[in-house]
Tab-separated table of C-alpha atoms in Angstrom:
chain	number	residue	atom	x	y	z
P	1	UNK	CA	0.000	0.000	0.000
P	2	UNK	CA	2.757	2.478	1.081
P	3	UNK	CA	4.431	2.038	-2.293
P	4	UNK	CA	1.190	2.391	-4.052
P	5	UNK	CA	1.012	5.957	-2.114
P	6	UNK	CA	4.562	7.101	-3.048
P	7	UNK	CA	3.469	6.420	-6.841
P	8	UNK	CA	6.029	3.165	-6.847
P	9	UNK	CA	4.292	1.281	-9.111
P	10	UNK	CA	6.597	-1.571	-9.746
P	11	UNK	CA	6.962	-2.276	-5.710
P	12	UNK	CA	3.385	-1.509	-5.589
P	13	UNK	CA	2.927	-4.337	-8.278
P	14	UNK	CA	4.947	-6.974	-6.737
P	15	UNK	CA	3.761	-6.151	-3.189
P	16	UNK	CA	0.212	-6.814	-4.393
P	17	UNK	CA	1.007	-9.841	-6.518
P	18	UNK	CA	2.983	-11.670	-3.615
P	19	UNK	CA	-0.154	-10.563	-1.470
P	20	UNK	CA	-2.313	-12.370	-3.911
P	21	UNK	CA	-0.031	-15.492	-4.087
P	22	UNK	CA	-0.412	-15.452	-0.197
P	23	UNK	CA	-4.095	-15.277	-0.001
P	24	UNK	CA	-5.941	-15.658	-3.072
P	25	UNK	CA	-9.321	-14.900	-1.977
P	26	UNK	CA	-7.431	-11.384	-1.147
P	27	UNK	CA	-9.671	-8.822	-2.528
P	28	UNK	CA	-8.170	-5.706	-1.665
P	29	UNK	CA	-4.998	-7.244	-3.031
P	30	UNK	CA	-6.598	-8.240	-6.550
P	31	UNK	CA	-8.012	-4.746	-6.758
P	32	UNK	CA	-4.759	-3.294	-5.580
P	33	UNK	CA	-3.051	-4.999	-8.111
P	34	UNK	CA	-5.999	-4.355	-11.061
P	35	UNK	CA	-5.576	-0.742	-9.967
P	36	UNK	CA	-1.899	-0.399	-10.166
P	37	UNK	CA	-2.012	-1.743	-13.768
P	38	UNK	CA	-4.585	0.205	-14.494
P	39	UNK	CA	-2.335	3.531	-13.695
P	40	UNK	CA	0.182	2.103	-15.496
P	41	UNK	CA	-2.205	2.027	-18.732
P	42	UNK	CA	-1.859	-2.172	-18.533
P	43	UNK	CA	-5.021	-2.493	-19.514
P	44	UNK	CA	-5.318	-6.662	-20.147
P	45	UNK	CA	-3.796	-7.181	-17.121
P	46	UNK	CA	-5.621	-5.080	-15.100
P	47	UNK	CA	-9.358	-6.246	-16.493
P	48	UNK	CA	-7.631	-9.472	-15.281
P	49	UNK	CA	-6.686	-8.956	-11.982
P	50	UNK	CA	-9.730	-6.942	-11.331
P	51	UNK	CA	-12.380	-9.444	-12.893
P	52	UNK	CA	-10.911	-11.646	-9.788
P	53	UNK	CA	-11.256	-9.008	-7.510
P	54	UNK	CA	-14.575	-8.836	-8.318
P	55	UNK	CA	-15.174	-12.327	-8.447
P	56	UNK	CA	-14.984	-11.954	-4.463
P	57	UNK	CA	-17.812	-12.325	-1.812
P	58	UNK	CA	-16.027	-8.848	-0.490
P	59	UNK	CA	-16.035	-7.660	-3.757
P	60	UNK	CA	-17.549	-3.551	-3.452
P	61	UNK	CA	-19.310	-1.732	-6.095
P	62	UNK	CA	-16.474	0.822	-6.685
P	63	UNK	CA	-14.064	-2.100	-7.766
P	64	UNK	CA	-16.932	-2.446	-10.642
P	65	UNK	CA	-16.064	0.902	-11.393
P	66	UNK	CA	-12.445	0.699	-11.632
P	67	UNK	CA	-13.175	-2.837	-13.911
P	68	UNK	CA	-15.452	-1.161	-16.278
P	69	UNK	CA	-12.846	1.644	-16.633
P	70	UNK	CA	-10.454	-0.553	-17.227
P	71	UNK	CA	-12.193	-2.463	-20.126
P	72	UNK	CA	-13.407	0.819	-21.153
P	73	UNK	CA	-10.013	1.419	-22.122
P	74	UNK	CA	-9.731	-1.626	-24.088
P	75	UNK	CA	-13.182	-0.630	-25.977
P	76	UNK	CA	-15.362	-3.702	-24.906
P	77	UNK	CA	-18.038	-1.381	-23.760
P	78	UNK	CA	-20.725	-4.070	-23.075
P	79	UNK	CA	-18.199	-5.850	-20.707
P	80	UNK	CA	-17.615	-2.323	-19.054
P	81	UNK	CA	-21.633	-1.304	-18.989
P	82	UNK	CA	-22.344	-4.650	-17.302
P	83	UNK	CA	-19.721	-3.755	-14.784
P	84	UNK	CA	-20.535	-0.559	-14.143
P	85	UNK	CA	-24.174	-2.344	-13.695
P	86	UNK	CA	-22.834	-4.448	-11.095
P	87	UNK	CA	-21.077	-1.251	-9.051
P	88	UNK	CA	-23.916	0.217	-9.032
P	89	UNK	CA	-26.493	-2.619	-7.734
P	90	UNK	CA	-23.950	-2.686	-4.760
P	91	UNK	CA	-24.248	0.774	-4.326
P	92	UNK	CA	-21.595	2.955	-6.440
P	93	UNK	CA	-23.008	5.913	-7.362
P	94	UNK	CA	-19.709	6.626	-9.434
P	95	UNK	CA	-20.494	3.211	-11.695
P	96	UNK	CA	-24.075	4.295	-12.498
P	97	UNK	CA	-23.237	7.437	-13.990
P	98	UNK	CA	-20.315	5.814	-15.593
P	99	UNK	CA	-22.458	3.591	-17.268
P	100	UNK	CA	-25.033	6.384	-18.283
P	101	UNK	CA	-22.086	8.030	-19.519
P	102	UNK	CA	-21.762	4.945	-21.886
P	103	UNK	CA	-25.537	5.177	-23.206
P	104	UNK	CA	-25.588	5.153	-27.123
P	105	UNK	CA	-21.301	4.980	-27.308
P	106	UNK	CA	-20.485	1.983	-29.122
P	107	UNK	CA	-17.017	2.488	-29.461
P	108	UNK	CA	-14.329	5.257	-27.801
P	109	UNK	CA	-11.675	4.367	-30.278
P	110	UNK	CA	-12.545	7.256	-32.673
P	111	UNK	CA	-12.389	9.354	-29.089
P	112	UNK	CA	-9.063	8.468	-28.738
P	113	UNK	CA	-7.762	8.851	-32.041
P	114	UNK	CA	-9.220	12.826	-31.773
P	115	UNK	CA	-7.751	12.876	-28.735
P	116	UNK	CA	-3.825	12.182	-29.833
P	117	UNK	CA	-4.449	13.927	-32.736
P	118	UNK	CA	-5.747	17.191	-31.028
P	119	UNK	CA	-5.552	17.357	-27.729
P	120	UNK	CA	-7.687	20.178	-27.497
P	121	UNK	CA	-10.987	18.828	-29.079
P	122	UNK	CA	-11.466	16.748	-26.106
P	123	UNK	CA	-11.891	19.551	-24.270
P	124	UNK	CA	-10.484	18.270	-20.669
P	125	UNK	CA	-9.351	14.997	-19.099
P	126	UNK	CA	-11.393	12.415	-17.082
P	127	UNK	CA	-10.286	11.181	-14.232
P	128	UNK	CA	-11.225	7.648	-12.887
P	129	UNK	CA	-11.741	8.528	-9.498
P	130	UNK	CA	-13.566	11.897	-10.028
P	131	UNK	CA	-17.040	12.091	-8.510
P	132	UNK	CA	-19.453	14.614	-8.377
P	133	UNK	CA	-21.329	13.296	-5.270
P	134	UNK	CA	-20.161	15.066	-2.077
P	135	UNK	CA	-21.615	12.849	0.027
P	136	UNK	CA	-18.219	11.106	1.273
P	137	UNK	CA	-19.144	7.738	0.919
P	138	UNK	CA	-15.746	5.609	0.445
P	139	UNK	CA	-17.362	3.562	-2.290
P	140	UNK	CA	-18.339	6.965	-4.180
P	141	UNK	CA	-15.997	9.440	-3.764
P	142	UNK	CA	-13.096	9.799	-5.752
P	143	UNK	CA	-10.588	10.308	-2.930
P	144	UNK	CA	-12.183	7.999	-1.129
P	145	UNK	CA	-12.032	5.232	-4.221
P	146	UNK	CA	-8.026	6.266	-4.946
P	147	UNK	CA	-7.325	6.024	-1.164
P	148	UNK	CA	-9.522	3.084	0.150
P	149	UNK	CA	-9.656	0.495	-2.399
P	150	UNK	CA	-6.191	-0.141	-1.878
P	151	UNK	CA	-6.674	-1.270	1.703
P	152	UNK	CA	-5.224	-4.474	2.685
């Protein structure tokens, strides 16, 4: 967790993986892991790690979040509306209006390619962990997501 905080990815990485070796029905470690790679733009390996972390009786609706980002990024946007579905029957707020966000897209590839092309046209970034609900629920909030779904 500590190297996850200091932005060491690679200890981060191998912290969490050894973590899952230990205890593979770990899932703050699976997520932990799902959401390094996810920083580091590993996209397959992070829909990976984080479709076990959600496989989980502990699993938590923002961890649906972070998995539908994560295969939002790799275009399969059915795969990431059904997992935003899923964070938000447990209660993410943050999944639901990611997957409204997703009504009528089918595909963010032509997004993207605007996007390197002219940065500008986007018109802004989006942040994974942004949420407009200031309620301070740790399964909504985006401080709360970036800080507590990497507790072990």
């Amino acid at each position: 967790r500590a190297e996850l905080d200091r932005f060491e990815y690679d200890k981060a990485i191998e912290a969490f993986s050894k973590a899952c070796e230990l205890d593979q029905d770990n899932v703050w470690a699976w997520n932990n892991l799902g959401y390094t790679e996810l920083q580091l733009k590993q996209y397959d390996q992070a829909v990976e790690h984080l479709t076990e972390a959600t496989s989980k009786k502990d699993a938590q609706g923002f961890m649906f979040n972070t998995l539908g980002t994560a295969l939002e990024q790799l275009d399969r946007l059915d795969a990431a509306r059904a997992a935003y579905e899923q964070g938000g029957k447990l209660g993410s707020k943050v999944a639901m209006q990611s997957r409204q966000r997703l009504e009528g897209v089918t595909s963010i590839a032509i997004a993207k390619q605007l996007e390197m092309s002219e940065p500008s046209a986007t018109g802004g970034t989006y942040d994974i962990n942004e949420d407009s609900d200031d309620s301070g629920s740790a399964d909504d909030a985006g401080s709360a997501e970036s800080s507590d779904h990497s507790t072990m």
